[in-house]
C-alpha cells in the first residue's frame, strides 16, 4: 500500500488546519521521516523450505482474540476526518478482526463505539482535576472497554514548533474545544475540563497503574515507554502490557524511534507481560519486523486516519486489510507460518 499517496489524497480532501493537526509531529518533517524510516533500518534472514501453505495471523491481546495483530491506535478528533468518526473506525476494526483504542479526547459516546462491535480499549490521559479521569474510566468500564491504555509520554509542552502548538493549551485546540469532544463526561465535569483542570497531570508516577487496576478491574497497558528500565518498573507496578511508542513522533522530537527501542523493551520484560509497538509503521513488512523484534501486536495511527478521511469505514477497512495482506505475504516469504514463528533471529540491522 502506498501510504504517501493515501496521505496526499487525504490532504486534498481535508481542511488544511485539520490535515496539519493530523500530520503534526513534535518537530519538522525530518522527525516524521526518522519515525518511519527506522523500520527500514532492518533486513530479514528468511527461512526456506517451511510449510507456509497456511498462514495463521490469529493471536490474543490481553486475552481478547483477534484475527490480525494489526490494531488501531487511539487518535483524537476522528470526527474531523469523517462525521462518523470512531463509529466508522470501530466498525472497520470489527470487520477486519482487529481491536481499537479509543482516545480520551473522542467526540463519540462510548455506547456508540461499543455498538460497532469491535473489542475496544480506553486510552486515558490523567487530568489535573482527578474526577474527570475517574468518570471517564468508570464510563469506559460500563460500556465494555476491556483494558485501559494509560498514555504517559505527553505531560505538557512539546517541541515548540508552530505545527505542534495544538499541544500547548488543551482548552484551545484548533479543531474543537474540550466541551465539544469530551462527550462521555457529565456537563459539569466537561466544563471543568475547559479550565485549568483540563491540563494533563504530571505528578501521578508509577502508582497510577495500581490505582487504575483497582478502580476499573481491567488490565493496564502503559503507552509511550521507550526504555527497558521503565518497562520493567511499569511491570513491577502492575502493568499487564507496555506499548512502545513515540506517539507517532508527536511527543518529543529527539526521542529514539520506536523501532530502535522495541527490542530493548521486549528483552527487559521477557514473557512477563505483552509488548506492543506503534509509531511509523507503514507496511506489512514493518509489522513483520516489529513482531520479530518482540511485539505481540502493533497499532497503526495515521494510515488509519488517512483511510478514514478518504473513504470512511470502507477506507479504514481497506488500510487494515491491505497491511494485513502484506503481513501474510511477508510471513510466507520469511518461512514463518504463525506469529510465534516471527522471532528476533529473522531480523538484522540493515
Ligand atoms: C494521536 N495519538 C494519540 N495517542 C493517545 O494516546 N491519545 C490520543 O488522544 C492521541 N491522539 C492522536 C491524534 C492524532 C491525529 C494522531 C496522528 C495520533 C498517537 C497514536 O495513538 C499513536 O501513538 C500514533 O499515531 C502512532 O504513530 P503513526 O502510526 O501515526 O506513525
Short mmCIF file of C-alpha atoms and ligand atoms in Angstrom, two decimals:
data_model
loop_
_atom_site.label_atom_id
_atom_site.label_comp_id
_atom_site.label_asym_id
_atom_site.label_seq_id
_atom_site.Cartn_x
_atom_site.Cartn_y
_atom_site.Cartn_z
CA UNK A 1 0.00 0.00 0.00
CA UNK A 2 1.27 3.45 -0.90
CA UNK A 3 0.63 5.34 2.34
CA UNK A 4 2.16 8.53 0.93
CA UNK A 5 -0.38 8.53 -1.91
CA UNK A 6 -3.18 7.91 0.57
CA UNK A 7 -1.93 10.80 2.71
CA UNK A 8 -1.85 13.06 -0.36
CA UNK A 9 -5.45 12.09 -1.13
CA UNK A 10 -6.43 12.86 2.47
CA UNK A 11 -4.62 16.21 2.30
CA UNK A 12 -6.62 17.07 -0.80
CA UNK A 13 -9.96 16.47 0.94
CA UNK A 14 -9.32 17.73 4.49
CA UNK A 15 -9.43 21.38 5.55
CA UNK A 16 -5.77 22.49 5.84
CA UNK A 17 -5.84 23.04 9.62
CA UNK A 18 -7.26 19.56 10.16
CA UNK A 19 -4.66 17.95 7.93
CA UNK A 20 -1.95 19.92 9.77
CA UNK A 21 -3.19 18.66 13.12
CA UNK A 22 -3.25 15.03 11.95
CA UNK A 23 0.18 15.04 10.37
CA UNK A 24 1.87 17.21 13.04
CA UNK A 25 4.93 15.90 14.82
CA UNK A 26 6.88 17.47 17.65
CA UNK A 27 9.26 18.96 15.08
CA UNK A 28 9.80 19.39 11.38
CA UNK A 29 9.46 16.90 8.51
CA UNK A 30 12.71 15.20 9.47
CA UNK A 31 11.06 13.95 12.67
CA UNK A 32 8.29 12.15 10.78
CA UNK A 33 10.85 10.76 8.38
CA UNK A 34 13.01 9.40 11.23
CA UNK A 35 9.97 7.67 12.76
CA UNK A 36 9.02 5.79 9.59
CA UNK A 37 12.48 5.12 8.11
CA UNK A 38 13.65 3.50 11.37
CA UNK A 39 11.58 0.45 10.37
CA UNK A 40 13.50 0.15 7.09
CA UNK A 41 16.74 0.03 9.04
CA UNK A 42 16.22 -3.72 9.41
CA UNK A 43 16.68 -6.51 6.90
CA UNK A 44 15.44 -10.06 7.13
CA UNK A 45 17.02 -13.53 7.26
CA UNK A 46 14.26 -15.69 5.79
CA UNK A 47 13.94 -19.41 6.40
CA UNK A 48 13.42 -21.69 3.41
CA UNK A 49 11.51 -24.94 2.98
CA UNK A 50 8.96 -24.22 5.70
CA UNK A 51 5.35 -25.29 5.25
CA UNK A 52 3.60 -21.99 4.59
CA UNK A 53 0.60 -23.48 2.83
CA UNK A 54 -1.50 -21.99 5.59
CA UNK A 55 -0.54 -18.69 7.25
CA UNK A 56 -2.18 -18.08 10.63
CA UNK A 57 -2.20 -14.47 11.87
CA UNK A 58 -4.53 -15.08 14.80
CA UNK A 59 -3.48 -14.22 18.34
CA UNK A 60 -4.86 -12.82 21.58
CA UNK A 61 -4.17 -9.44 23.15
CA UNK A 62 -4.71 -9.46 26.92
CA UNK A 63 -6.99 -12.43 26.39
CA UNK A 64 -9.05 -10.90 23.58
CA UNK A 65 -8.90 -12.97 20.38
CA UNK A 66 -8.05 -11.07 17.19
CA UNK A 67 -7.54 -12.50 13.73
CA UNK A 68 -4.84 -9.96 12.91
CA UNK A 69 -2.09 -8.38 15.03
CA UNK A 70 -2.67 -5.06 13.20
CA UNK A 71 -4.67 -2.94 15.67
CA UNK A 72 -5.97 0.64 15.57
CA UNK A 73 -4.21 3.30 17.68
CA UNK A 74 -6.23 5.72 19.81
CA UNK A 75 -6.47 9.03 17.97
CA UNK A 76 -8.36 12.15 18.96
CA UNK A 77 -10.60 14.20 16.71
CA UNK A 78 -11.64 11.48 14.25
CA UNK A 79 -14.94 13.24 13.57
CA UNK A 80 -12.85 15.88 11.80
CA UNK A 81 -11.79 13.20 9.30
CA UNK A 82 -15.27 11.74 8.83
CA UNK A 83 -18.52 12.79 10.53
CA UNK A 84 -18.97 9.26 11.90
CA UNK A 85 -15.50 9.35 13.48
CA UNK A 86 -14.78 6.35 15.68
CA UNK A 87 -18.15 4.79 14.79
CA UNK A 88 -16.69 4.16 11.33
CA UNK A 89 -13.19 3.26 12.53
CA UNK A 90 -14.55 0.79 15.07
CA UNK A 91 -16.87 -0.82 12.50
CA UNK A 92 -13.88 -1.28 10.18
CA UNK A 93 -11.83 -2.77 13.02
CA UNK A 94 -14.67 -5.20 13.73
CA UNK A 95 -14.83 -6.26 10.09
CA UNK A 96 -11.06 -6.77 10.00
CA UNK A 97 -11.00 -8.90 13.16
CA UNK A 98 -8.97 -6.20 14.87
CA UNK A 99 -9.26 -4.08 18.04
CA UNK A 100 -9.47 -0.32 18.51
CA UNK A 101 -8.05 2.10 21.07
CA UNK A 102 -10.44 4.96 21.89
CA UNK A 103 -8.90 8.30 22.83
CA UNK A 104 -9.70 10.27 25.97
CA UNK A 105 -10.48 13.06 23.53
CA UNK A 106 -13.02 11.16 21.46
CA UNK A 107 -16.11 13.09 20.43
CA UNK A 108 -18.17 9.89 20.14
CA UNK A 109 -20.20 8.42 23.03
CA UNK A 110 -18.78 5.13 24.32
CA UNK A 111 -22.15 3.42 23.76
CA UNK A 112 -21.85 4.13 20.03
CA UNK A 113 -18.26 2.92 19.90
CA UNK A 114 -19.32 -0.30 21.62
CA UNK A 115 -22.27 -0.74 19.24
CA UNK A 116 -19.85 -1.02 16.32
CA UNK A 117 -18.90 -4.44 17.63
CA UNK A 118 -15.10 -4.30 17.81
CA UNK A 119 -13.26 -5.08 21.03
CA UNK A 120 -12.02 -1.77 22.40
CA UNK A 121 -9.56 -0.40 24.92
CA UNK A 122 -9.94 3.02 26.50
CA UNK A 123 -6.94 5.37 26.32
CA UNK A 124 -6.62 7.62 29.34
CA UNK A 125 -4.83 10.88 29.94
CA UNK A 126 -4.82 11.72 33.63
CA UNK A 127 -6.14 15.25 34.10
CA UNK A 128 -5.12 17.57 36.93
CA UNK A 129 -8.74 17.51 38.02
CA UNK A 130 -8.89 13.83 39.01
CA UNK A 131 -12.70 13.32 38.97
CA UNK A 132 -12.58 13.94 35.21
CA UNK A 133 -10.35 10.90 34.68
CA UNK A 134 -12.34 8.86 37.19
CA UNK A 135 -15.64 9.43 35.44
CA UNK A 136 -14.09 8.63 32.05
CA UNK A 137 -12.69 5.27 33.15
CA UNK A 138 -15.88 4.38 35.03
CA UNK A 139 -17.94 5.04 31.90
CA UNK A 140 -15.49 3.12 29.73
CA UNK A 141 -15.86 0.10 32.00
CA UNK A 142 -19.67 0.42 31.88
CA UNK A 143 -19.56 0.31 28.10
CA UNK A 144 -17.35 -2.71 27.77
CA UNK A 145 -13.78 -1.47 27.37
CA UNK A 146 -11.58 -4.47 28.08
CA UNK A 147 -8.33 -2.66 29.01
CA UNK A 148 -7.08 0.80 29.92
CA UNK A 149 -4.27 2.29 27.87
CA UNK A 150 -2.51 4.80 30.12
CA UNK A 151 -0.62 7.27 27.95
CA UNK A 152 2.45 8.57 29.74
CA UNK A 153 4.54 10.29 27.10
CA UNK A 154 2.69 13.60 26.85
CA UNK A 155 2.95 15.60 30.04
CA UNK A 156 2.79 19.13 28.77
CA UNK A 157 4.67 21.33 26.37
CA UNK A 158 6.24 19.65 23.41
CA UNK A 159 8.81 20.90 20.99
CA UNK A 160 7.77 24.50 20.37
CA UNK A 161 7.21 24.11 16.65
CA UNK A 162 4.29 26.06 15.19
CA UNK A 163 2.79 22.83 13.86
CA UNK A 164 2.66 21.30 17.32
CA UNK A 165 1.16 24.29 19.09
CA UNK A 166 -2.11 22.45 19.47
CA UNK A 167 -0.46 20.77 22.42
CA UNK A 168 0.17 23.96 24.34
CA UNK A 169 -3.33 24.69 25.57
CA UNK A 170 -5.86 21.86 25.70
CA UNK A 171 -8.67 24.38 26.05
CA UNK A 172 -7.85 25.95 22.71
CA UNK A 173 -7.34 23.16 20.22
CA UNK A 174 -7.64 24.09 16.60
CA UNK A 175 -10.35 21.53 15.95
CA UNK A 176 -12.75 21.55 18.88
CA UNK A 177 -12.71 22.84 22.45
CA UNK A 178 -12.87 20.43 25.37
CA UNK A 179 -16.59 20.86 25.81
CA UNK A 180 -17.29 19.52 22.34
CA UNK A 181 -15.07 16.49 22.45
CA UNK A 182 -15.33 15.10 25.99
CA UNK A 183 -18.87 13.86 25.36
CA UNK A 184 -18.55 10.97 27.78
CA UNK A 185 -18.41 13.35 30.77
CA UNK A 186 -21.31 14.94 32.62
CA UNK A 187 -21.69 18.61 31.61
CA UNK A 188 -20.22 19.95 34.87
CA UNK A 189 -17.04 17.92 34.52
CA UNK A 190 -16.84 18.76 30.83
CA UNK A 191 -16.91 22.40 31.83
CA UNK A 192 -14.19 21.82 34.41
CA UNK A 193 -12.09 20.18 31.68
CA UNK A 194 -12.11 23.50 29.82
CA UNK A 195 -10.25 25.21 32.63
CA UNK A 196 -7.01 24.53 34.47
CA UNK A 197 -8.29 21.10 35.47
CA UNK A 198 -8.16 20.04 31.84
CA UNK A 199 -4.40 20.13 31.76
CA UNK A 200 -2.58 16.83 31.95
CA UNK A 201 -1.25 15.93 35.39
CA UNK A 202 2.46 15.13 35.79
CA UNK A 203 2.59 14.03 39.37
CA UNK A 204 0.98 10.59 39.35
CA UNK A 205 4.02 8.39 38.78
CA UNK A 206 4.03 4.60 38.53
CA UNK A 207 1.44 4.28 41.31
CA UNK A 208 -1.27 5.33 38.85
CA UNK A 209 -1.07 1.85 37.33
CA UNK A 210 -2.27 0.12 40.51
CA UNK A 211 -4.89 2.81 41.11
CA UNK A 212 -6.35 2.22 37.65
CA UNK A 213 -6.29 -1.54 38.01
CA UNK A 214 -8.14 -1.33 41.29
CA UNK A 215 -10.68 1.21 40.13
CA UNK A 216 -11.52 -0.50 36.83
CA UNK A 217 -10.70 -4.15 37.41
CA UNK A 218 -9.13 -4.05 33.95
CA UNK A 219 -5.58 -4.73 32.76
CA UNK A 220 -3.48 -1.60 32.23
CA UNK A 221 -1.35 -1.00 29.14
CA UNK A 222 1.33 1.67 29.61
CA UNK A 223 1.73 3.62 26.36
CA UNK A 224 4.81 5.61 25.47
CA UNK A 225 7.57 3.50 27.02
CA UNK A 226 10.93 3.73 25.22
CA UNK A 227 13.36 2.20 27.75
CA UNK A 228 13.83 -1.27 29.18
CA UNK A 229 14.20 0.02 32.74
CA UNK A 230 10.94 1.99 32.59
CA UNK A 231 9.16 -1.03 31.10
CA UNK A 232 10.41 -3.16 33.99
CA UNK A 233 9.22 -0.59 36.53
CA UNK A 234 5.81 -0.45 34.85
CA UNK A 235 5.51 -4.22 35.07
CA UNK A 236 6.61 -4.23 38.72
CA UNK A 237 3.97 -1.53 39.36
CA UNK A 238 1.22 -3.78 37.97
CA UNK A 239 1.09 -3.14 34.21
CA UNK A 240 -0.20 -6.03 32.08
CA UNK A 241 1.39 -4.72 28.90
CA UNK A 242 3.62 -1.95 27.60
CA UNK A 243 3.20 -0.12 24.33
CA UNK A 244 6.46 1.11 22.86
CA UNK A 245 5.56 4.41 21.23
CA UNK A 246 6.75 7.89 20.39
CA UNK A 247 3.11 8.98 20.00
CA UNK A 248 3.71 8.99 16.24
CA UNK A 249 6.71 11.33 16.74
CA UNK A 250 4.35 13.83 18.37
CA UNK A 251 5.75 13.72 21.90
CA UNK A 252 9.42 14.68 21.80
CA UNK A 253 11.21 15.47 18.57
CA UNK A 254 14.55 13.98 19.56
CA UNK A 255 13.44 10.74 21.22
CA UNK A 256 14.64 7.47 19.72
CA UNK A 257 12.17 5.98 17.24
CA UNK A 258 10.04 3.08 18.47
CA UNK A 259 11.78 0.77 16.02
CA UNK A 260 15.04 1.32 17.91
CA UNK A 261 13.55 0.97 21.39
CA UNK A 262 11.42 -2.14 20.86
CA UNK A 263 14.00 -4.94 21.24
CA UNK A 264 15.40 -3.42 24.45
CA UNK A 265 11.92 -3.20 25.99
CA UNK A 266 10.97 -6.72 24.86
CA UNK A 267 14.18 -8.14 26.30
CA UNK A 268 13.68 -6.26 29.60
CA UNK A 269 10.20 -7.65 30.30
CA UNK A 270 10.66 -11.09 28.73
CA UNK A 271 7.47 -13.09 28.75
CA UNK A 272 6.07 -11.47 31.92
CA UNK A 273 3.74 -9.15 30.02
CA UNK A 274 2.69 -8.38 26.47
CA UNK A 275 4.60 -5.81 24.43
CA UNK A 276 3.06 -3.80 21.60
CA UNK A 277 4.51 -1.09 19.40
CA UNK A 278 3.35 1.84 17.30
CA UNK A 279 4.75 4.91 15.53
CA UNK A 280 5.95 4.96 11.95
CA UNK A 281 4.70 1.53 10.86
CA UNK A 282 3.57 1.84 7.25
CA UNK A 283 3.51 -1.67 5.75
CA UNK A 284 3.03 -5.33 6.48
CA UNK A 285 6.78 -5.77 6.24
CA UNK A 286 7.19 -3.21 9.04
CA UNK A 287 4.64 -5.21 11.03
CA UNK A 288 6.60 -8.44 10.47
CA UNK A 289 9.78 -6.69 11.62
CA UNK A 290 8.03 -5.39 14.75
CA UNK A 291 6.65 -8.80 15.66
CA UNK A 292 10.06 -10.39 15.11
CA UNK A 293 11.65 -7.78 17.38
CA UNK A 294 9.32 -8.80 20.19
CA UNK A 295 5.93 -7.12 19.75
CA UNK A 296 2.80 -9.23 20.14
CA UNK A 297 0.76 -6.76 18.09
CA UNK A 298 1.14 -3.33 16.51
CA UNK A 299 -1.05 -0.24 16.39
CA UNK A 300 -1.47 1.88 13.27
CA UNK A 301 -2.16 5.60 13.59
CA UNK A 302 -2.02 7.92 10.63
CA UNK A 303 -2.53 5.31 7.88
CA UNK A 304 -5.90 4.61 9.51
CA UNK A 305 -6.68 8.33 9.73
CA UNK A 306 -5.88 8.78 6.03
CA UNK A 307 -8.16 5.83 5.22
CA UNK A 308 -10.94 7.37 7.32
CA UNK A 309 -10.54 10.78 5.69
CA UNK A 310 -10.62 9.39 2.15
CA UNK A 311 -13.12 6.55 2.44
CA UNK A 312 -14.81 6.43 5.84
CA UNK A 313 -15.39 2.93 7.18
CA UNK A 314 -14.50 1.30 3.85
CA UNK A 315 -11.34 3.37 3.67
CA UNK A 316 -10.17 2.20 7.10
CA UNK A 317 -11.09 -1.36 6.25
CA UNK A 318 -9.03 -1.14 3.09
CA UNK A 319 -5.98 0.06 5.03
CA UNK A 320 -6.28 -2.66 7.65
CA UNK A 321 -6.85 -5.39 5.08
CA UNK A 322 -4.02 -4.34 2.82
CA UNK A 323 -1.47 -4.07 5.62
CA UNK A 324 -2.72 -7.42 6.89
CA UNK A 325 -2.31 -8.95 3.43
CA UNK A 326 1.23 -7.58 3.20
CA UNK A 327 1.96 -9.18 6.55
CA UNK A 328 0.69 -12.53 5.26
CA UNK A 329 2.99 -12.23 2.22
CA UNK A 330 5.94 -11.29 4.43
CA UNK A 331 5.30 -14.29 6.71
CA UNK A 332 5.19 -16.56 3.68
CA UNK A 333 8.49 -15.20 2.36
CA UNK A 334 10.10 -15.39 5.82
CA UNK A 335 9.06 -19.03 6.19
CA UNK A 336 7.07 -18.09 9.32
CA UNK A 337 3.56 -19.59 9.11
CA UNK A 338 2.42 -18.39 12.55
CA UNK A 339 3.08 -15.25 14.59
CA UNK A 340 5.07 -17.36 17.06
CA UNK A 341 7.49 -18.14 14.23
CA UNK A 342 8.38 -14.45 13.92
CA UNK A 343 11.49 -14.45 16.11
CA UNK A 344 14.34 -11.98 16.62
CA UNK A 345 16.83 -14.05 14.59
CA UNK A 346 14.82 -13.19 11.45
CA UNK A 347 15.93 -9.56 11.71
CA UNK A 348 19.31 -7.85 11.36
CA UNK A 349 20.30 -4.18 11.16
CA UNK A 350 20.42 -3.04 7.54
C1 LIG B 1 -2.61 10.51 18.14
N1 LIG B 1 -2.13 9.72 19.19
C2 LIG B 1 -2.80 9.69 20.40
N2 LIG B 1 -2.36 8.90 21.40
C3 LIG B 1 -3.01 8.85 22.59
O1 LIG B 1 -2.59 8.10 23.47
N3 LIG B 1 -4.13 9.61 22.78
C4 LIG B 1 -4.63 10.44 21.82
O2 LIG B 1 -5.63 11.11 22.02
C5 LIG B 1 -3.94 10.50 20.59
N4 LIG B 1 -4.38 11.33 19.59
C6 LIG B 1 -3.75 11.31 18.37
C7 LIG B 1 -4.26 12.11 17.33
C8 LIG B 1 -3.66 12.05 16.08
C9 LIG B 1 -4.21 12.89 14.97
C10 LIG B 1 -2.54 11.22 15.85
C11 LIG B 1 -1.90 11.12 14.49
C12 LIG B 1 -2.03 10.46 16.88
C13 LIG B 1 -0.97 8.82 18.98
C14 LIG B 1 -1.41 7.46 18.44
O3 LIG B 1 -2.09 6.72 19.43
C15 LIG B 1 -0.21 6.61 18.01
O4 LIG B 1 0.73 6.53 19.05
C16 LIG B 1 0.49 7.17 16.75
O5 LIG B 1 -0.43 7.75 15.87
C17 LIG B 1 1.23 6.05 16.05
O6 LIG B 1 2.06 6.55 15.07
P1 LIG B 1 1.70 6.64 13.50
O7 LIG B 1 1.17 5.28 13.10
O8 LIG B 1 0.70 7.72 13.35
O9 LIG B 1 3.01 6.96 12.89
#
